[in-house]
Coordinates of C-alpha atoms and ligand atoms in Angstrom, one line a residue:
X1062 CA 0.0 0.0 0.0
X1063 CA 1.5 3.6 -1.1
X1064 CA 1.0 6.4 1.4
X1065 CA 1.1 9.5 0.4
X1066 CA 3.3 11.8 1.8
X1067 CA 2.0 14.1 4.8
X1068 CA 3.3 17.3 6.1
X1069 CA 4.6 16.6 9.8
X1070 CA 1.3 18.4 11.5
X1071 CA 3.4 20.9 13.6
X1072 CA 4.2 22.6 10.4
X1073 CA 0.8 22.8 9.4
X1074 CA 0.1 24.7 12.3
X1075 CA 2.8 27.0 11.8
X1076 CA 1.8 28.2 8.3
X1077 CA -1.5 28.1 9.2
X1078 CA -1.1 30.1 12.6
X1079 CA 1.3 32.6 10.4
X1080 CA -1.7 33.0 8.0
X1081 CA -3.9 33.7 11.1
X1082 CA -1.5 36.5 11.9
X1083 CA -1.5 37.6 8.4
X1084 CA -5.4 37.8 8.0
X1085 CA -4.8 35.8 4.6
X1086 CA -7.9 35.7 2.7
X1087 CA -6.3 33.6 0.2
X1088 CA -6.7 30.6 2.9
X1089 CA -10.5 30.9 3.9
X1090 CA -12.4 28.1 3.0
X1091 CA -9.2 25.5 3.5
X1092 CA -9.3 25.5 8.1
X1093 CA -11.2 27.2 10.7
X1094 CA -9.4 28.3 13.7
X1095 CA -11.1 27.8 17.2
X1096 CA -10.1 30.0 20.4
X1097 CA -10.9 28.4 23.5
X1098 CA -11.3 32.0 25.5
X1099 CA -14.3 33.0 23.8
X1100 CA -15.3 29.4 22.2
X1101 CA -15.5 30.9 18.8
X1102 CA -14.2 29.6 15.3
X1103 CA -13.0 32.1 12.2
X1104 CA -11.7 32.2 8.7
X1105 CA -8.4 33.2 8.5
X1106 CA -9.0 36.2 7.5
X1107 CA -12.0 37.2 10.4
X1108 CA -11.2 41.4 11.2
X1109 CA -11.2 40.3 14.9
X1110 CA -8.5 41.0 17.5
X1111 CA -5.8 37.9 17.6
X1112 CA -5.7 35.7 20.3
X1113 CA -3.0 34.4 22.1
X1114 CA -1.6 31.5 20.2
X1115 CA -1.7 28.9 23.5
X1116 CA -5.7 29.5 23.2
X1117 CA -5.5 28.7 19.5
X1118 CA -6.1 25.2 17.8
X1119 CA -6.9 24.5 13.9
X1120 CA -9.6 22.5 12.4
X1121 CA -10.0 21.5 8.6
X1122 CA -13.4 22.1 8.6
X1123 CA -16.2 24.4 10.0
X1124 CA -18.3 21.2 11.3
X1125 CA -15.2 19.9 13.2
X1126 CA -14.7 23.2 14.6
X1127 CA -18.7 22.8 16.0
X1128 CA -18.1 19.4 17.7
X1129 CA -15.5 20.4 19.7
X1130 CA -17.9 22.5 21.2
X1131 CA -17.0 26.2 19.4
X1132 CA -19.5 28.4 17.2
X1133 CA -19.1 30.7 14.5
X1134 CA -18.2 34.3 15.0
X1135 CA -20.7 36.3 14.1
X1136 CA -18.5 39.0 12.0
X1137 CA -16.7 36.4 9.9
X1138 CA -18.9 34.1 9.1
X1139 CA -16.8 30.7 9.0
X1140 CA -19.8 28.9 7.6
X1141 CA -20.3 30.7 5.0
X1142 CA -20.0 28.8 1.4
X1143 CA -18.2 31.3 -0.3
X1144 CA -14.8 32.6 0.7
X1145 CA -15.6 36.3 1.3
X1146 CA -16.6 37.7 4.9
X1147 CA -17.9 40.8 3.8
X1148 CA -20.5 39.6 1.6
X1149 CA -21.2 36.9 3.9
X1150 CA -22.0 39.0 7.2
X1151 CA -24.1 41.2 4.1
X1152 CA -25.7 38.1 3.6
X1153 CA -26.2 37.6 7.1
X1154 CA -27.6 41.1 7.9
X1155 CA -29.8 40.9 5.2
X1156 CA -31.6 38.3 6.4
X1157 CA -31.5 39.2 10.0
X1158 CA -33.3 42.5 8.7
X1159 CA -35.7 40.4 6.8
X1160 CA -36.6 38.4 9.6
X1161 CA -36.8 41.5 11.8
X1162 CA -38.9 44.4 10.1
X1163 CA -41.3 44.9 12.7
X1164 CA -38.7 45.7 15.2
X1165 CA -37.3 48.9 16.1
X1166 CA -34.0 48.6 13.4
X1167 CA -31.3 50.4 13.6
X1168 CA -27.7 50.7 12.7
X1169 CA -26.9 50.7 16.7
X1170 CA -29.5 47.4 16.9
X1171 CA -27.4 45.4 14.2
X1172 CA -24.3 46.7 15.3
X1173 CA -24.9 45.0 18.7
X1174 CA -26.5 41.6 16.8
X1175 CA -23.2 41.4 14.4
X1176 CA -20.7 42.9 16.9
X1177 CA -18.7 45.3 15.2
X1178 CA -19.0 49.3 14.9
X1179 CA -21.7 51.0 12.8
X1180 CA -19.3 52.4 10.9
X1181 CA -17.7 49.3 10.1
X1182 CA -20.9 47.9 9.1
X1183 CA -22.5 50.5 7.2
X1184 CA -19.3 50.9 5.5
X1185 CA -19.2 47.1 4.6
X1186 CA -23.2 46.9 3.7
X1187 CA -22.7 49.8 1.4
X1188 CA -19.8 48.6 -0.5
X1189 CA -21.7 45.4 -1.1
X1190 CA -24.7 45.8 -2.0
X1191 CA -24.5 50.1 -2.7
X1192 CA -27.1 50.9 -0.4
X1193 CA -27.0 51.5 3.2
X1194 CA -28.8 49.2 5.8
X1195 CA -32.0 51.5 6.2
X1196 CA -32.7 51.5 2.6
X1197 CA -32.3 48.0 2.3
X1198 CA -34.8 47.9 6.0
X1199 CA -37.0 50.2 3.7
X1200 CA -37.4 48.3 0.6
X1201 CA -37.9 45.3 2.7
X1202 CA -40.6 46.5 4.4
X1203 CA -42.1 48.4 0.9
X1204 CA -42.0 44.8 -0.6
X1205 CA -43.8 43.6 2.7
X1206 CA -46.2 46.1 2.2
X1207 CA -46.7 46.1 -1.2
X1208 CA -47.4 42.0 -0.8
X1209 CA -50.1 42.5 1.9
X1210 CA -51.8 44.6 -0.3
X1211 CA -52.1 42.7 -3.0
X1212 CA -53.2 39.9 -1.1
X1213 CA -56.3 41.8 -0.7
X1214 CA -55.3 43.2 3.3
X1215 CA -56.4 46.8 4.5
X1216 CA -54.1 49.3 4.8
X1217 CA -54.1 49.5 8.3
X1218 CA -53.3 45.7 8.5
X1219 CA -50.9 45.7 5.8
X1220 CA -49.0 48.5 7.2
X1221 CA -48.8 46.7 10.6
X1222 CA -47.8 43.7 9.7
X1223 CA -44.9 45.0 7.5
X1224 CA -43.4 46.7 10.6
X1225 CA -45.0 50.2 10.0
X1226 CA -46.9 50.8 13.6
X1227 CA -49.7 53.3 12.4
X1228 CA -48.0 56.2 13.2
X1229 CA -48.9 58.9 10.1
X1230 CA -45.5 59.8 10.0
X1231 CA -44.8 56.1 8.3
X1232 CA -47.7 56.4 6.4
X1233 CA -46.5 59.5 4.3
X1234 CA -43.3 58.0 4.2
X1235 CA -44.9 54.8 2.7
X1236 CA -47.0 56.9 0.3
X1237 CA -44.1 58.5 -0.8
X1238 CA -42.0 55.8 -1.7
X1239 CA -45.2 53.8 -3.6
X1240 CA -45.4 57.0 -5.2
X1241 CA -49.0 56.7 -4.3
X1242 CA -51.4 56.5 -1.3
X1243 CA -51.3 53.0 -0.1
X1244 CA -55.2 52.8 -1.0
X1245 CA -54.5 53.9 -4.0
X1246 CA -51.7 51.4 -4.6
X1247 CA -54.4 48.7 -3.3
X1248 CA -57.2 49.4 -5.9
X1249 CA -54.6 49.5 -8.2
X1250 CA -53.3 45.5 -7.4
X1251 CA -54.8 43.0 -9.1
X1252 CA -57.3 42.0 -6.8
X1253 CA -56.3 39.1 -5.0
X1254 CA -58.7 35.3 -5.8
X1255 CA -59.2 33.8 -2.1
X1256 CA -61.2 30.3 -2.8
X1257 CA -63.5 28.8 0.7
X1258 CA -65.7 26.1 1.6
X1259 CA -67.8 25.9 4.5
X1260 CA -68.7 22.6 6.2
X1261 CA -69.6 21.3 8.9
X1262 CA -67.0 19.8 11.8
X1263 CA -66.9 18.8 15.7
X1264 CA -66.3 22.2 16.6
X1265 CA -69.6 24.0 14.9
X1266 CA -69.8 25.3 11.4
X1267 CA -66.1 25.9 9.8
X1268 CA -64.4 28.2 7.4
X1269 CA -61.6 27.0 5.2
X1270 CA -60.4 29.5 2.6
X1271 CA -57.0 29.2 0.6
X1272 CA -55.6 31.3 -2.0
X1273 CA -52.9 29.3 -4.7
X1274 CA -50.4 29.4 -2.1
X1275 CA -52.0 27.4 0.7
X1276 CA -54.5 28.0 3.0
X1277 CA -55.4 31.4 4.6
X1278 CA -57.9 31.0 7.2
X1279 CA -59.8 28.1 9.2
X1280 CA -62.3 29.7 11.3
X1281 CA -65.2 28.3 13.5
X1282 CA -69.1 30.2 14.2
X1283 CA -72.2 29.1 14.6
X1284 CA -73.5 30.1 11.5
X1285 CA -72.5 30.3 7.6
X1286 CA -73.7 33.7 7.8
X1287 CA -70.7 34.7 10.6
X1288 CA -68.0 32.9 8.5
X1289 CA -68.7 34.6 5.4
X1290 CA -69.0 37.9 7.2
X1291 CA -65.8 37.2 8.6
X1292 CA -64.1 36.5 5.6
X1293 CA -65.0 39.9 4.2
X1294 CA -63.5 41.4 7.6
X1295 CA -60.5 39.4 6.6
X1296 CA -59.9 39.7 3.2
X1297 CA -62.3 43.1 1.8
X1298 CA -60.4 43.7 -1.5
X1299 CA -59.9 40.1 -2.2
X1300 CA -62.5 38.3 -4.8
X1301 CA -64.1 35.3 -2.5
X1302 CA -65.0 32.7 -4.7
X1303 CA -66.8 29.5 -2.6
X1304 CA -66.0 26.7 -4.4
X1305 CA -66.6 23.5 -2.3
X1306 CA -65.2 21.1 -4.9
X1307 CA -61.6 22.3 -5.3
X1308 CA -61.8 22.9 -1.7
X1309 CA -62.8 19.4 -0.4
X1310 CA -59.1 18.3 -0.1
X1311 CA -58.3 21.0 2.2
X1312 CA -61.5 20.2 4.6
X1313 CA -61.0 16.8 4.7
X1314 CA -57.3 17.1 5.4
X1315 CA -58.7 19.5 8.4
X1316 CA -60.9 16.8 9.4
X1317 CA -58.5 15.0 10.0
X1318 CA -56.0 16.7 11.5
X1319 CA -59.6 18.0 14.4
X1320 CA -59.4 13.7 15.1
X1321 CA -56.1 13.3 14.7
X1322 CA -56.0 10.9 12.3
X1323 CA -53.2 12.5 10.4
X1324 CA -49.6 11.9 12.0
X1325 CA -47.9 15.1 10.9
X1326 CA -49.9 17.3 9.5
X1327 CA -48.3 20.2 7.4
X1328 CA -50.7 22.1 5.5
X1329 CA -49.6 24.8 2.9
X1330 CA -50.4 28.1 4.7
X1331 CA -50.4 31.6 3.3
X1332 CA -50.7 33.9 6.2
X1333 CA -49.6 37.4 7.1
X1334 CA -47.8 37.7 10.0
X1335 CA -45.2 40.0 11.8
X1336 CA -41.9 38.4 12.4
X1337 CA -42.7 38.3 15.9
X1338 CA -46.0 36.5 15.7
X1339 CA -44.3 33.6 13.3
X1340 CA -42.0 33.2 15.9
X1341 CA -44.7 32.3 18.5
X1342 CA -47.1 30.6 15.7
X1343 CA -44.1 27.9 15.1
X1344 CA -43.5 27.6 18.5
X1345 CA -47.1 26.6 18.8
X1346 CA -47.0 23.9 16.0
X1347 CA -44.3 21.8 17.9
X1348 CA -46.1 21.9 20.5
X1349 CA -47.5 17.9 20.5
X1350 CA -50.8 17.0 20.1
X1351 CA -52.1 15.7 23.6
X1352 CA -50.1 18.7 25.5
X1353 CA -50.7 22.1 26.6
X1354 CA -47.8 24.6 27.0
X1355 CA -48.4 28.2 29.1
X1356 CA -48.1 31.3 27.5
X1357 CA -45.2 32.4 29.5
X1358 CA -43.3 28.9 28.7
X1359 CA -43.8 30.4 24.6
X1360 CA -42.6 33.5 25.6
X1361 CA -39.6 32.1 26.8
X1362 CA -39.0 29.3 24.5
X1363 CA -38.9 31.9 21.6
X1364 CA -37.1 34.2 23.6
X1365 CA -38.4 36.7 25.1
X1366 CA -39.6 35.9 28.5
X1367 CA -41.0 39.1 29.3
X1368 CA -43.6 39.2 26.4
X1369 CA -46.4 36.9 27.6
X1370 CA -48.7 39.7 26.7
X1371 CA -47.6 40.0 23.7
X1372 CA -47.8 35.9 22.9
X1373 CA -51.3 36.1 24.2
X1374 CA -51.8 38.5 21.8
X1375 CA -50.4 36.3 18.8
X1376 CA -52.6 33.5 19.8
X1377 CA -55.4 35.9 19.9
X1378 CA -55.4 36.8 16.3
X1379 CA -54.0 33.0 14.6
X1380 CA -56.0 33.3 11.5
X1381 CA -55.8 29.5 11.0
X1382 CA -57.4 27.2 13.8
X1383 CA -55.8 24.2 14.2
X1384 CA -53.5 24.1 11.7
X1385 CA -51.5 26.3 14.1
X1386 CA -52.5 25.2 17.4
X1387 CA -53.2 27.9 19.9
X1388 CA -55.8 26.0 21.8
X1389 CA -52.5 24.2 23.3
X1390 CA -51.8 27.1 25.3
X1391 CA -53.3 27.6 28.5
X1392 CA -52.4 29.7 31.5
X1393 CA -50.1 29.3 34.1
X1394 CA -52.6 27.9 36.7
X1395 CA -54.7 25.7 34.7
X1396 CA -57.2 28.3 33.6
X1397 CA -57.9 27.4 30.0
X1398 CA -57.4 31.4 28.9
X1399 CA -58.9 32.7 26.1
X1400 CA -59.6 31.4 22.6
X1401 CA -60.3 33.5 19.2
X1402 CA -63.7 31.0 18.7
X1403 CA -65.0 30.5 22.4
X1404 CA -63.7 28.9 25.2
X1405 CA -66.2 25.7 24.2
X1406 CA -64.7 25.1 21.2
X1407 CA -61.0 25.3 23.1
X1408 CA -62.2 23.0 25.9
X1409 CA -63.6 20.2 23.1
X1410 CA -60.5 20.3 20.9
X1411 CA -58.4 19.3 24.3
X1412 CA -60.5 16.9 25.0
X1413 CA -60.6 15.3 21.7
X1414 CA -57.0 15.5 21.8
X1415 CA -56.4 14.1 25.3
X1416 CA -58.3 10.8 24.0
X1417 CA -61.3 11.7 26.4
X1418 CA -63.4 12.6 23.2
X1419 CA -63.4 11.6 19.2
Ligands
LIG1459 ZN1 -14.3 35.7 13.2

């Protein structure tokens, strides 16, 4: 058997801790380094301050790097496919802002989440992509808003959920960069097709309405007359179209998934939400079938433990029963809590689930 030749591995570490030193760019992508003061792995060429060599050890790759317990610095971005920080933490910012718009952003706020200066990251952004990091939060959110109203959303609602408040300021600032009012910009969108079916379930008469993207509301009442007239709350500019036939997959599906005969249900949706609100709706759906979670046990798990209002809230306006789950949450002492279609409907669903009903 031929064995290729090796180099002895204290040399490797030499070059590799001389191209550490040298911040050589030329080497990203071929080992990681790891420091075991602040448990975090960079590219060779990572901006950071050095660290003393004795903390220093060398990995080939970014995953070995992860199971010996280190994680990737924030400002290089050793994960990263290709070999250039800068575009990488762009990358990374980018989506952090998309993920964020209904926070308060600013250059301070992602200066803190990336750890580096403002200026350093404004500087970086802007040679990237050639805008700064509010005009890219701006456009995202102009996108966001444009979206909702083509998806047949009030203004008020579309405005929200894009990160806007309803202050009047951000509405002229919104108008201005439509280049129109946003009711104006509404009529103008090609009115959006929502498709329902009503039928009839454990829980009372329900609601399921989808557009081509999946579905965008499951709502209980008592009558048909409620549902559709809160489907025109929902969706006023949309055209609603009932059409039970193309709709029967969808009910049955929810049939279903109210007796639990499907396993893992994961139904298409097409919902609006603030960043914040997806974060507790996702939380919800792993929550299992069977079990209840509080609402401060949410608020932590998605972390922020001092928002239990504001997860209450989330629950209070899930446009899709079931599907995501927010009958599983329940407060602290037992209390069942509130529940967008009556607290009847909240108790039966746990029952069914619990296996004390079908
Ligand atoms: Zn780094």
């Amino acid at each position: 058997m031929k064995r290729t030749p090796q180099p002895a591995p204290e040399s490797t570490d030499t070059n590799r801790w001389q191209a550490v030193i040298n911040r050589d760019a030329s080497l990203d992508g071929t080992f990681v380094f790891g420091v075991s003061s602040t448990g975090v792995f960079c590219r060779p060429s990572c901006p950071s301050k050095r660290a003393r060599r004795e903390n220093v050890s060398f990995f080939d790759h970014a995953l070995q790097a992860e199971q010996a317990g280190y994680r990737a610095c924030l400002r290089c971005r050793p994960k990263a496919v290709d070999g250039n920080p800068q575009s990488a933490l762009v990358r990374a910012m980018c989506r952090y802002i998309e993920q964020h718009t209904e926070d308060h952003l600013t250059l301070s706020h992602l200066a803190k989440e990336f750890r580096g200066s403002p200026f350093h990251l404004q500087r970086t952004f802007k040679s990237v992509l050639g805008v700064s990091p509010k005009a890219y939060i701006d456009a995202v959110r102009l996108r966001e808003v444009k979206q909702n109203l083509q998806a047949g959303h009030d203004v008020t609602t579309a405005l929200y959920a894009a990160g806007y408040g309803s202050s009047s300021r951000l509405y002229e600032r919104t108008a201005t960069q439509l280049g129109m009012t946003p009711e104006k910009y509404r009529r103008g969108a090609v009115a959006a097709v929502v498709r329902y079916t009503i039928a009839s379930s454990p829980l009372g008469r329900m609601l399921i309405a989808a557009t081509d993207r999946g579905i965008c509301a499951i709502q209980f009442a008592n009558s048909d007359q409620q549902l559709q007239q809160g489907l025109i709350r929902e969706f006023p500019f949309a055209v609603r179209r009932r059409d039970d036939a193309s709709m029967s997959q969808w009910r049955d599906a929810i049939s279903h998934l109210i007796a639990g005969q499907e396993a893992n249900p994961s139904l298409p949706l097409d919902i609006r939400a603030t960043a914040f609100q997806r974060r507790v709706w996702e939380a919800l759906q792993r929550i299992p079938r069977g079990e209840t979670r509080s609402y401060s046990a949410i608020a932590k798990k998605i972390g922020a433990p001092k928002a239990t209002r504001a997860v209450a809230r989330a629950c209070a306006t899930n446009p899709v029963a079931v599907a995501i789950p927010c009958h599983r949450i329940i407060r602290e002492d037992g209390n069942l809590g509130g529940y967008r279609w009556g607290i009847e409907r909240k108790e039966q669903l746990l029952a069914i689930e619990k296996g004390r009903l079908s």
